[in-house]
Coordinates of C-alpha atoms and ligand atoms in Angstrom, one line a residue:
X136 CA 85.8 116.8 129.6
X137 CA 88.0 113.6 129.2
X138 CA 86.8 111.1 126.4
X139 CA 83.4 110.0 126.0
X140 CA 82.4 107.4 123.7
X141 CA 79.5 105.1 123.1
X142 CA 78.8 101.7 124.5
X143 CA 77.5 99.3 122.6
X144 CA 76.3 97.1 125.7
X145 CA 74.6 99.8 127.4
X146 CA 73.7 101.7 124.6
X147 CA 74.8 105.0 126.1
X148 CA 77.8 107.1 125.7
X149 CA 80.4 106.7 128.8
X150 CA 83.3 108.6 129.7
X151 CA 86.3 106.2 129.4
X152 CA 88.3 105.8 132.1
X153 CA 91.5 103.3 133.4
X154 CA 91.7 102.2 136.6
X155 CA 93.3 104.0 139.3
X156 CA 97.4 103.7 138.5
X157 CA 96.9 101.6 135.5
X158 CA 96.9 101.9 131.5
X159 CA 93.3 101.7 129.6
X160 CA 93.0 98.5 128.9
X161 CA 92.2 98.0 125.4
X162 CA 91.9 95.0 123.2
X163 CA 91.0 94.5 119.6
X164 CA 89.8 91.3 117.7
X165 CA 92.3 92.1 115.2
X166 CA 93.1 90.3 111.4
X167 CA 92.8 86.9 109.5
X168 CA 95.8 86.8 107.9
X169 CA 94.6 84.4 104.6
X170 CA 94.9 87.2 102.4
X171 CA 95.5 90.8 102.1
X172 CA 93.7 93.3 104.4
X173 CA 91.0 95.5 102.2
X174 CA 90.7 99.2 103.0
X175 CA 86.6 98.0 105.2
X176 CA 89.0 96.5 107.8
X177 CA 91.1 98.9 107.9
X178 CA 87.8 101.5 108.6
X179 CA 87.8 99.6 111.8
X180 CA 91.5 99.3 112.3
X181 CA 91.7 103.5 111.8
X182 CA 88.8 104.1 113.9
X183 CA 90.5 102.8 116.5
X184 CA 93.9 103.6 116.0
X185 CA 91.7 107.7 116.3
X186 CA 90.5 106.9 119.4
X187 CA 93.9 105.4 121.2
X188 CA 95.6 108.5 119.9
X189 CA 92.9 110.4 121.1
X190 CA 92.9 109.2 124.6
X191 CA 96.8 109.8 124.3
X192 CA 96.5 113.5 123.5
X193 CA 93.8 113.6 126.1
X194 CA 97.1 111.9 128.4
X195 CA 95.6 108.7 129.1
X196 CA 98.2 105.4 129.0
X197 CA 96.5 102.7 126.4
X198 CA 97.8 99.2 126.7
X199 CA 96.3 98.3 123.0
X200 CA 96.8 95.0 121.9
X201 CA 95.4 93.8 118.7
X202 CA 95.6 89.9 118.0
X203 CA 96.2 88.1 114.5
X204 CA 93.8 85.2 114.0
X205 CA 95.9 82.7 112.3
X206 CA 93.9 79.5 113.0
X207 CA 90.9 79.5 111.7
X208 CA 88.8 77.8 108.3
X209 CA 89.5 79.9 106.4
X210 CA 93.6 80.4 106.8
X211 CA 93.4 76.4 106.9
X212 CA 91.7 75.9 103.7
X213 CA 93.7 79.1 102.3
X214 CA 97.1 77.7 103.2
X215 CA 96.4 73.8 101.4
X216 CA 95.1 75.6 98.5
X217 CA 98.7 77.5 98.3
X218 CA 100.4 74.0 99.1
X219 CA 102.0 76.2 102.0
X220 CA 102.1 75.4 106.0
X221 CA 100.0 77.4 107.9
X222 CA 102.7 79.3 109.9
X223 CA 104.5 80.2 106.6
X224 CA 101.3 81.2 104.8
X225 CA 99.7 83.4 107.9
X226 CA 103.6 84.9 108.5
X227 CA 103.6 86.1 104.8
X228 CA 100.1 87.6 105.3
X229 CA 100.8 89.4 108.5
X230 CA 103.8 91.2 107.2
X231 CA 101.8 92.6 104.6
X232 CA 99.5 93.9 107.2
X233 CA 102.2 95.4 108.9
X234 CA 103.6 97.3 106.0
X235 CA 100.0 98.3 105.1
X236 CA 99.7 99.2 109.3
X237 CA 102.6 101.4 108.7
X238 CA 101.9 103.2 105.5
X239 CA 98.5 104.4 106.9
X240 CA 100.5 105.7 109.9
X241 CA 99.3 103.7 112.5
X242 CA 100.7 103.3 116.0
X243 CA 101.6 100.0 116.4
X244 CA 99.8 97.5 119.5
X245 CA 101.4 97.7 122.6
X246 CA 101.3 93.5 122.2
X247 CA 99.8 91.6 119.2
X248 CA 99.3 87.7 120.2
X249 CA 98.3 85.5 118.0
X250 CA 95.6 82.4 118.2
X251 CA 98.5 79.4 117.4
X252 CA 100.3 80.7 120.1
X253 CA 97.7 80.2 122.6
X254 CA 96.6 76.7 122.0
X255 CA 97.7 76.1 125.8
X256 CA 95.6 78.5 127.3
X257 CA 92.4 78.1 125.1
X258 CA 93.0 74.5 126.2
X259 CA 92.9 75.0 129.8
X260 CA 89.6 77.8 129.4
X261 CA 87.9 74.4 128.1
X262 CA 89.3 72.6 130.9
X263 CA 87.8 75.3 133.4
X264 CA 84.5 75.9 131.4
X265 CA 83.9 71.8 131.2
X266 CA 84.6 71.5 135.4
X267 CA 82.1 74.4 135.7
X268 CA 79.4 72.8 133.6
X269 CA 79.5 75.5 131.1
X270 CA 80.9 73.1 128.6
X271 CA 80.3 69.4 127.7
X272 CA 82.4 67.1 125.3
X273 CA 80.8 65.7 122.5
X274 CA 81.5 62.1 121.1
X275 CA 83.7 62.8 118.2
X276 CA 85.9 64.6 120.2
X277 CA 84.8 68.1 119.8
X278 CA 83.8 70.3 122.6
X279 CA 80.8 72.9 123.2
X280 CA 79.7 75.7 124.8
X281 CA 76.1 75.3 126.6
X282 CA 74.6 78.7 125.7
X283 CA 71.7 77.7 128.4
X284 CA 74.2 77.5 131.2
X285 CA 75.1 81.5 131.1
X286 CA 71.9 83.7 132.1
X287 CA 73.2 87.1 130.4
X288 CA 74.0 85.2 126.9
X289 CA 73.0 87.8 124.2
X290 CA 73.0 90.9 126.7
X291 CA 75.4 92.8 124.7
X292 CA 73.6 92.1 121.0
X293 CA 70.3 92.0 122.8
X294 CA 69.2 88.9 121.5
X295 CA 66.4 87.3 121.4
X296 CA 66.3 83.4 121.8
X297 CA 64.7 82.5 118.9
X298 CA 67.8 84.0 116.8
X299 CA 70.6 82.3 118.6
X300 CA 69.9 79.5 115.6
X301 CA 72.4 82.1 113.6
X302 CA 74.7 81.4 116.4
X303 CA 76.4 78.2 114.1
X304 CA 77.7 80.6 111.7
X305 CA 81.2 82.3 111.5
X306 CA 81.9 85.5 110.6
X307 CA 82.0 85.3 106.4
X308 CA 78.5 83.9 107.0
X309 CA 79.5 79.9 106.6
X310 CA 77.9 77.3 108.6
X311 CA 79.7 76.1 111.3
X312 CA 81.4 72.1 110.6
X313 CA 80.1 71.2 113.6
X314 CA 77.5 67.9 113.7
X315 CA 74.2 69.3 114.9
X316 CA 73.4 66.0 116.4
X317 CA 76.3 66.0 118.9
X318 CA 75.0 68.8 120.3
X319 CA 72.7 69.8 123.0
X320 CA 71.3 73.0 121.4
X321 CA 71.8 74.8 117.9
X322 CA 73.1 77.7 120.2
X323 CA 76.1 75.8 121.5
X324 CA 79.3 77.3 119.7
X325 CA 82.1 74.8 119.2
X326 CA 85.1 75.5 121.7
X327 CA 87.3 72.7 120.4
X328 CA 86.6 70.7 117.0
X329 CA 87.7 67.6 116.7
X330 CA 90.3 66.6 113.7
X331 CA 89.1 66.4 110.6
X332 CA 91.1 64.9 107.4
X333 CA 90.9 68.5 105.5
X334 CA 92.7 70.1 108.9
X335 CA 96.0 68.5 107.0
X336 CA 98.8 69.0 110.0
X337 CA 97.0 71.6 111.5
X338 CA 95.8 69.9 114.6
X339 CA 97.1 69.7 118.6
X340 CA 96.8 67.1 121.1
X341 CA 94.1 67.5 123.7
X342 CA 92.3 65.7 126.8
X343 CA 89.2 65.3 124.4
X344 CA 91.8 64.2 121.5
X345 CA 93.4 65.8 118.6
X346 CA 91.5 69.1 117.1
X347 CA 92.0 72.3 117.5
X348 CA 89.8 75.2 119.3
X349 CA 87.0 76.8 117.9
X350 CA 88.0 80.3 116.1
X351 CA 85.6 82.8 119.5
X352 CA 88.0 80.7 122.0
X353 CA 91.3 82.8 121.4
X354 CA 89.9 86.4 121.9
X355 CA 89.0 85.1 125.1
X356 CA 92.5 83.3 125.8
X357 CA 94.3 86.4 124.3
X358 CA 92.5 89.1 126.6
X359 CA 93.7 87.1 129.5
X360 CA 97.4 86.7 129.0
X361 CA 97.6 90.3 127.9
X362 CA 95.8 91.6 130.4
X363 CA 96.6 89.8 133.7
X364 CA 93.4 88.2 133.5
X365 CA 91.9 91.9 134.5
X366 CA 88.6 92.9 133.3
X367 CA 89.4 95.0 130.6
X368 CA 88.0 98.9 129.9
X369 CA 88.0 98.6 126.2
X370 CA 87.2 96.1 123.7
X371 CA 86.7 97.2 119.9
X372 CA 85.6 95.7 116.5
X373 CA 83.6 96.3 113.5
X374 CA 80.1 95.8 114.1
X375 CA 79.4 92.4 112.5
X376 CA 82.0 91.0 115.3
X377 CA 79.0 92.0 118.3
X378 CA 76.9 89.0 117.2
X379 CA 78.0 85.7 118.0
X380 CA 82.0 86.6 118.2
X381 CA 82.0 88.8 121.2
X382 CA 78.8 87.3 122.8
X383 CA 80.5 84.2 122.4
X384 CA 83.9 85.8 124.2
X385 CA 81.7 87.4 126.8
X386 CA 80.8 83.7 127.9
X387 CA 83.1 82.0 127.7
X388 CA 85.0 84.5 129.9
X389 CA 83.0 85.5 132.6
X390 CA 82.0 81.7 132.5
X391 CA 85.6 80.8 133.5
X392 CA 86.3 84.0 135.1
X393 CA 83.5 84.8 137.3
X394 CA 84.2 88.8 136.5
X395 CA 83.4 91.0 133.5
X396 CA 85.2 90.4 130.5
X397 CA 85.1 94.1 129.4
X398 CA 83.4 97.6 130.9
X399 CA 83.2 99.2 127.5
X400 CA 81.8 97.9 123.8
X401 CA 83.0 100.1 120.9
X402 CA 82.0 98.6 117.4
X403 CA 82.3 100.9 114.8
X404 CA 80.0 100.6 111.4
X405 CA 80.8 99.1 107.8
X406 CA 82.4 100.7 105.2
X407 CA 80.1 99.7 101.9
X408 CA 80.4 99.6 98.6
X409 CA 77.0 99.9 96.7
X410 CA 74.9 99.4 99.6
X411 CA 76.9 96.1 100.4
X412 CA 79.6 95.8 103.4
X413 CA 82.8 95.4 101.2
X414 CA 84.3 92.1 101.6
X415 CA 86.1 89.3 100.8
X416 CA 82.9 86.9 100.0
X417 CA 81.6 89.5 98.3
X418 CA 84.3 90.2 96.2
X419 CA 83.7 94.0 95.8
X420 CA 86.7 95.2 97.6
X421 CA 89.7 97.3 97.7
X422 CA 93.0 96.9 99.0
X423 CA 96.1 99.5 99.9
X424 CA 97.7 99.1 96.9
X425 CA 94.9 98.7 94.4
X426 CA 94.5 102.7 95.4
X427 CA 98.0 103.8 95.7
X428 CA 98.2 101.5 91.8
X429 CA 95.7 104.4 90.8
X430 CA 97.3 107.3 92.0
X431 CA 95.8 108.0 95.6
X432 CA 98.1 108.5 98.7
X433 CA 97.9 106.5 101.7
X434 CA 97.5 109.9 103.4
X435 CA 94.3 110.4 101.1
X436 CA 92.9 107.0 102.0
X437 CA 93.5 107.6 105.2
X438 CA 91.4 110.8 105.5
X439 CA 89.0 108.9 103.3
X440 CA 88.1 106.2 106.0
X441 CA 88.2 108.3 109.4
X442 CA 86.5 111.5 107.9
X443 CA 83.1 110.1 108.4
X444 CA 81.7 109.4 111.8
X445 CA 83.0 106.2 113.0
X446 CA 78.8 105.0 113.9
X447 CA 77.7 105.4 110.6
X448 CA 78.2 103.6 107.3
X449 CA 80.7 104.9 104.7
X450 CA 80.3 104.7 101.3
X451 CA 83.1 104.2 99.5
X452 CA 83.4 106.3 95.8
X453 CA 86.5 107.7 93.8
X454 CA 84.9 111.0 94.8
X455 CA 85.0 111.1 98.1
X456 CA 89.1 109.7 97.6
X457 CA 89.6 112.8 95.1
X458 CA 87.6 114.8 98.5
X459 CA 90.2 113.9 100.6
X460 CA 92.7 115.0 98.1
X461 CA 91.6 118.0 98.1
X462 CA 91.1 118.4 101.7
X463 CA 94.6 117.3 102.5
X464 CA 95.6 120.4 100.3
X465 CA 93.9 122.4 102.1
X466 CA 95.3 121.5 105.4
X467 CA 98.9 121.7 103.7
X468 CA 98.4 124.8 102.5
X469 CA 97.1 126.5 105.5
X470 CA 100.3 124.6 107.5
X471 CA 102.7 126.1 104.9
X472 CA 100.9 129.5 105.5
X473 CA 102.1 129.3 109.4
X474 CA 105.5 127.6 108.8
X475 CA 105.7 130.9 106.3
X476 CA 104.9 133.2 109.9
X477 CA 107.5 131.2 112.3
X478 CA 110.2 131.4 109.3
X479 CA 110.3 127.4 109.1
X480 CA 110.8 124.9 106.2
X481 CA 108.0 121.9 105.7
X482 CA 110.3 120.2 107.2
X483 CA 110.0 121.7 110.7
X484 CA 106.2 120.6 110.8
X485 CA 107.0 117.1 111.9
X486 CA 108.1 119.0 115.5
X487 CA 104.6 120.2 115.9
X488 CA 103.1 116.9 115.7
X489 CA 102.6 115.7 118.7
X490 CA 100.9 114.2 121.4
X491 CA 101.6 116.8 124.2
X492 CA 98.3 119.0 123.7
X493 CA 98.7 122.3 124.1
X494 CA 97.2 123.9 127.4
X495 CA 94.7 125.4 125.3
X496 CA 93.5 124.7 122.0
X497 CA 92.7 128.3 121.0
X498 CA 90.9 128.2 118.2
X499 CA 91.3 124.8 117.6
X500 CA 89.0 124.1 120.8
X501 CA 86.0 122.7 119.0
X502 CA 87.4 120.7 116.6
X503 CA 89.3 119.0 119.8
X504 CA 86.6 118.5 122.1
X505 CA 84.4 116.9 118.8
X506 CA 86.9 114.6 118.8
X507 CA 86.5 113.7 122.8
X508 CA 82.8 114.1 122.2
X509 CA 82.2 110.2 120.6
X510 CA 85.0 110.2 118.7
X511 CA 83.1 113.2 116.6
X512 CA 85.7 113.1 113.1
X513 CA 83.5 114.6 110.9
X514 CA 82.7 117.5 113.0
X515 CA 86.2 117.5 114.2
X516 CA 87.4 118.1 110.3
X517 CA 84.7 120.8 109.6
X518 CA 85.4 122.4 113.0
X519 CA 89.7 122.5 111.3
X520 CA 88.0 124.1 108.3
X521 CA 85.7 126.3 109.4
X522 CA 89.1 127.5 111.4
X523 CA 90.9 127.5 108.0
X524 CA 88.2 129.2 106.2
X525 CA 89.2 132.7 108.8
X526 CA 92.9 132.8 107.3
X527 CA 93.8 132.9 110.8
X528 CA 97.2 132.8 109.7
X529 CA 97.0 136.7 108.2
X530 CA 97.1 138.3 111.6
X531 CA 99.5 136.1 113.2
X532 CA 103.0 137.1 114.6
X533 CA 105.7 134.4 115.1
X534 CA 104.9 133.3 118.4
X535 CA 101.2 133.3 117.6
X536 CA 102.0 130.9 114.6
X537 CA 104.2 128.6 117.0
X538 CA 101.0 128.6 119.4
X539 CA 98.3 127.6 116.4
X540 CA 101.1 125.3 115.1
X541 CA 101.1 123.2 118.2
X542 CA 97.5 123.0 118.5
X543 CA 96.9 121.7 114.7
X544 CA 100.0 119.4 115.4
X545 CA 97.9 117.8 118.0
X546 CA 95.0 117.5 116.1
X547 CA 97.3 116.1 113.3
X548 CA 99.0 113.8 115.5
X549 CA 95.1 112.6 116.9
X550 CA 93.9 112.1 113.3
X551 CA 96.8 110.5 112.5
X552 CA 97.2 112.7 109.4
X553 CA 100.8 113.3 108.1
X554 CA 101.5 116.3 105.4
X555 CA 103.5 116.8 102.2
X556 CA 103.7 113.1 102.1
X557 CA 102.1 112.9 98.7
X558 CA 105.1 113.1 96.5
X559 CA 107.2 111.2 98.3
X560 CA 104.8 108.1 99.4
X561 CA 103.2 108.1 95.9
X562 CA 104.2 105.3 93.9
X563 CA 105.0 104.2 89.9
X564 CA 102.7 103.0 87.3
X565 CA 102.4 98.8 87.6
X566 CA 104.5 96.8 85.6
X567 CA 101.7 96.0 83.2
X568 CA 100.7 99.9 82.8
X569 CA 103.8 100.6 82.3
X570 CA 104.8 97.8 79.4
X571 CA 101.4 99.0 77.6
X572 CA 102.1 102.3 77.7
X573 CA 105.7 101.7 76.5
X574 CA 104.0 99.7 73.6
X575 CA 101.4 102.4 72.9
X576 CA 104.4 104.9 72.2
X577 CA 106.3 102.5 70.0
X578 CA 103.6 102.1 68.1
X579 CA 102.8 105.7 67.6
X580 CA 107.0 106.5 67.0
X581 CA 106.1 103.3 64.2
X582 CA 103.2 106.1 62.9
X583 CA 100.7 103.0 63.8
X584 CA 97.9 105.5 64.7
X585 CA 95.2 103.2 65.3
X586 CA 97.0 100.4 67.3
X587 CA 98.5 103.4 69.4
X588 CA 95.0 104.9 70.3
X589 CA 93.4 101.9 70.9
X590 CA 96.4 101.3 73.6
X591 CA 95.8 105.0 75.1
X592 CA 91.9 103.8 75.5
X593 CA 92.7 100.6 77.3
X594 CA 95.4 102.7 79.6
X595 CA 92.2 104.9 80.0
X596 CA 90.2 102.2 81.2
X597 CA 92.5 100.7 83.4
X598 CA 92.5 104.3 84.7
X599 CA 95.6 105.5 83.2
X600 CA 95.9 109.0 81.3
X601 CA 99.4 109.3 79.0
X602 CA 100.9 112.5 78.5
X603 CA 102.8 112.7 75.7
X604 CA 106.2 114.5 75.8
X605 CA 108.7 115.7 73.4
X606 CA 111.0 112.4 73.8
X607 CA 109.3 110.4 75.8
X608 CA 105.8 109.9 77.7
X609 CA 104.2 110.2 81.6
X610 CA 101.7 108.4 83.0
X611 CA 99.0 110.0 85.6
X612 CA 96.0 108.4 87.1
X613 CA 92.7 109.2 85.5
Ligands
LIG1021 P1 88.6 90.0 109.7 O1 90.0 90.1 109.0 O2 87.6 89.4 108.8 O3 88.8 89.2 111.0 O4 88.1 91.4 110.1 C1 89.0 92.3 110.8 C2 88.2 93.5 111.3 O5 87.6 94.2 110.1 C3 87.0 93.2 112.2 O6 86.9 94.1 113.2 C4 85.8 93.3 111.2 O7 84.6 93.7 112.0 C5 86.2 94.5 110.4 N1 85.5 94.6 109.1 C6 85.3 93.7 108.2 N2 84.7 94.2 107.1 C7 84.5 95.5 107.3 C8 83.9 96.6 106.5 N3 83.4 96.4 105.3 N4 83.9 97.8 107.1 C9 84.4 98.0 108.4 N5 85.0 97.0 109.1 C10 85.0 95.8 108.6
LIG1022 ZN1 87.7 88.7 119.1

């Protein structure tokens, strides 16, 4: 069995494939860098850091490349707000994507372009789409996309007409800039908006004068410098991307193109806080660090967002973080209870994980083929514990340890879970816990009992438990 995995265009699961000779080609719409990452995008961005890992261990080649959307409303406004240029404030932002990218353990892209780099090429797209007739120029300057002119438009979303009037909005749900009146149809998506006085500096010369393109335009550009101008046999994204973004990408490319843009559709679902899809508008979300700030491991997180199966929404709670916890103690403990058999140090685990898969994966099998079998994570993790749950490690010799060792160390190296990584990833107390906590003991050295437990209840609150010691005090998350 090689990797199957569900399509989102044809609504069936496929095995995935490469061309002949060639790497999978797989692209992601990837971050807007106006702020940090919260952990909802970085449910999609696991998901399908899983399933390149996965197709690796299964010993397919992925060419991944995941863009950063640096031009768009909202990094504009974001940027003049800050009093910053555009470049420095999206640079700033995707560093800290890239430190968050790295703490969760994922691989990096094999390329990661970015929209400002591409103005040339999303020019000349319009160029081609507006000699085909697929596009028109409007008077101000901007330039559309004529939704009537493409047959399949809405085959992957399976829209009906009537709802392409949603089709002026972006993706945090505001309406599109765009006059209405310069435009043949609500449907038509903007490829190139003219200047406007709140687009400060941030605007390039073009044969329809100065603007800049429309934010669908650079998947479309980036997917063809990265890939040759190939169709591709991957493209990935969370699910509110399928409706307009990559319907819009889909026609605008095989406009131009006259080929597919992609054989394959892989959206994976929300992660939601309260019934809502966490997110920035919403303002119910979680970053990184606002969980490591209250105790929990990147490792835990981690688990947290690819446990669940990646076509269902997750709920996030504090349980199911302190879930994970447990979990990952579970899988350490069985791992030390092997290293114990082979006469190895933690340290030796590291050489196990890895993506050379193991002939056979023993009793490992299931939980390996749930993970080729649509990306299965949940049953992949119960298939691991029902394993666990044996002790297989009790009637293990040496060599029967090395064997199960390699086979978890594939799975870990497919989940992307590292071990024993709690101490030495998890990090301090903030500043501000830390100066009220320090205040909280001076207070009760200064026998000021009441000032000193009503500092130990706001700690509590913000989620902080002191433990007193004989000259001095710690500080665990509650
Ligand atoms: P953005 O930074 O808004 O361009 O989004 C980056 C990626 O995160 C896209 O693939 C989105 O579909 C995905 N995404 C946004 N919110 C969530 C969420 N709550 N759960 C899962 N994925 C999300
Ligand atoms: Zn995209």
């Amino acid at each position: 069995m090689s990797v199957q995995l569900y399509d989102t265009h044809s609504r069936s699961i496929q095995t995935l494939a490469p061309q002949p000779g060639e790497p999978l080609r797989f692209y992601c719409c990837g971050p807007t860098v106006y702020g940090p990452a919260h952990i909802g995008n970085f449910r999609t961005f696991l998901i399908q850091d899983v399933l390149r890992r996965v197709l690796e261990v299964d010993g397919t080649e992925v060419r991944h490349v995941r863009n950063i959307t640096d031009l768009d409303d909202k990094t504009i406004r974001q940027s003049q707000a800050e009093g910053k240029s555009l470049a420095e404030f999206t640079t700033h932002w995707t560093e800290k994507f890239h430190t968050d990218c790295e703490t969760l353990n994922m691989l990096p892209p094999s390329l990661e372009p970015s929209a400002v780099e591409h103005i040339p090429q999303q020019i000349v797209l319009i160029e081609t789409l507006i000699q085909k007739g697929h596009a028109y120029a409007a008077e101000d300057g901007s330039v559309y996309f004529r939704v009537s002119s493409f047959e399949n438009y809405g085959s992957l979303s399976k829209l009906k007409q009537r709802e392409l009037k949603t089709q002026n909005e972006n993706s945090a749900g505001a309406v599109n800039d765009a006059d209405e009146y310069d435009r043949e149809s609500v449907a038509d998506f903007a490829l190139w908006k003219a200047r406007k006085p709140e687009d400060g500096d941030n605007y390039w010369a073009s044969p329809w004068g100065e603007g800049r393109p429309g934010w669908h335009l650079e998947c479309s550009a980036m997917i063809e410098s990265s890939f040759g101008g190939q169709t591709i046999d991957l493209h990935g994204g969370g699910i509110d991307l399928c409706f307009p973004h990559h319907e819009n990408e889909i026609a605008q490319s095989e406009c131009a193109h006259d080929h597919a843009l992609c054989r394959h559709w892989f959206h994976s679902a929300h992660l939601m806080v309260e019934g809502e899809k966490m997110s920035k508008s919403l303002g119910n979300l979680y970053t990184l660090n606002d969980l490591r700030e209250k105790g929990f491991s990147p490792m835990i997180v981690r688990y947290t967002l690819i446990a669940g199966s990646y076509r269902q929404q997750l709920n996030f709670t504090f349980d199911g973080l302190h879930a994970s916890q447990s979990a990952l103690t579970k899988l350490e403990r069985f791992a030390d209870s092997l290293l114990k058999k082979t006469g190895e140090g933690r340290e030796a685990l590291a050489g196990y994980i890895s993506a050379d898969a193991p002939e056979d994966f023993g009793r490992f099998a299931k939980a390996w083929d749930a993970l080729r079998n649509n990306l299965n994570t949940a049953a992949c993790l119960g298939a691991i514990f029902g394993v666990l749950g044996a002790n297989p490690a009790a009637s293990l010799d040496a060599d029967g340890a090395r064997a199960m060792l390699r086979a978890f160390g594939s799975l870990l190296y497919a989940l992307g879970l590292e071990l024993f990584t709690v101490e030495e990833k998890q990090i301090d107390a903030p500043a501000e816990i830390q100066a009220l906590a320090q205040q909280r003991w001076e207070a009760k050295q200064a026998k000021d009992f009441a000032q000193a437990d009503a500092l130990r209840d706001e700690l509590l609150e913000k989620g902080w438990v002191i433990k007193d010691r004989k000259d001095g005090f710690e500080l665990e998350p509650g």
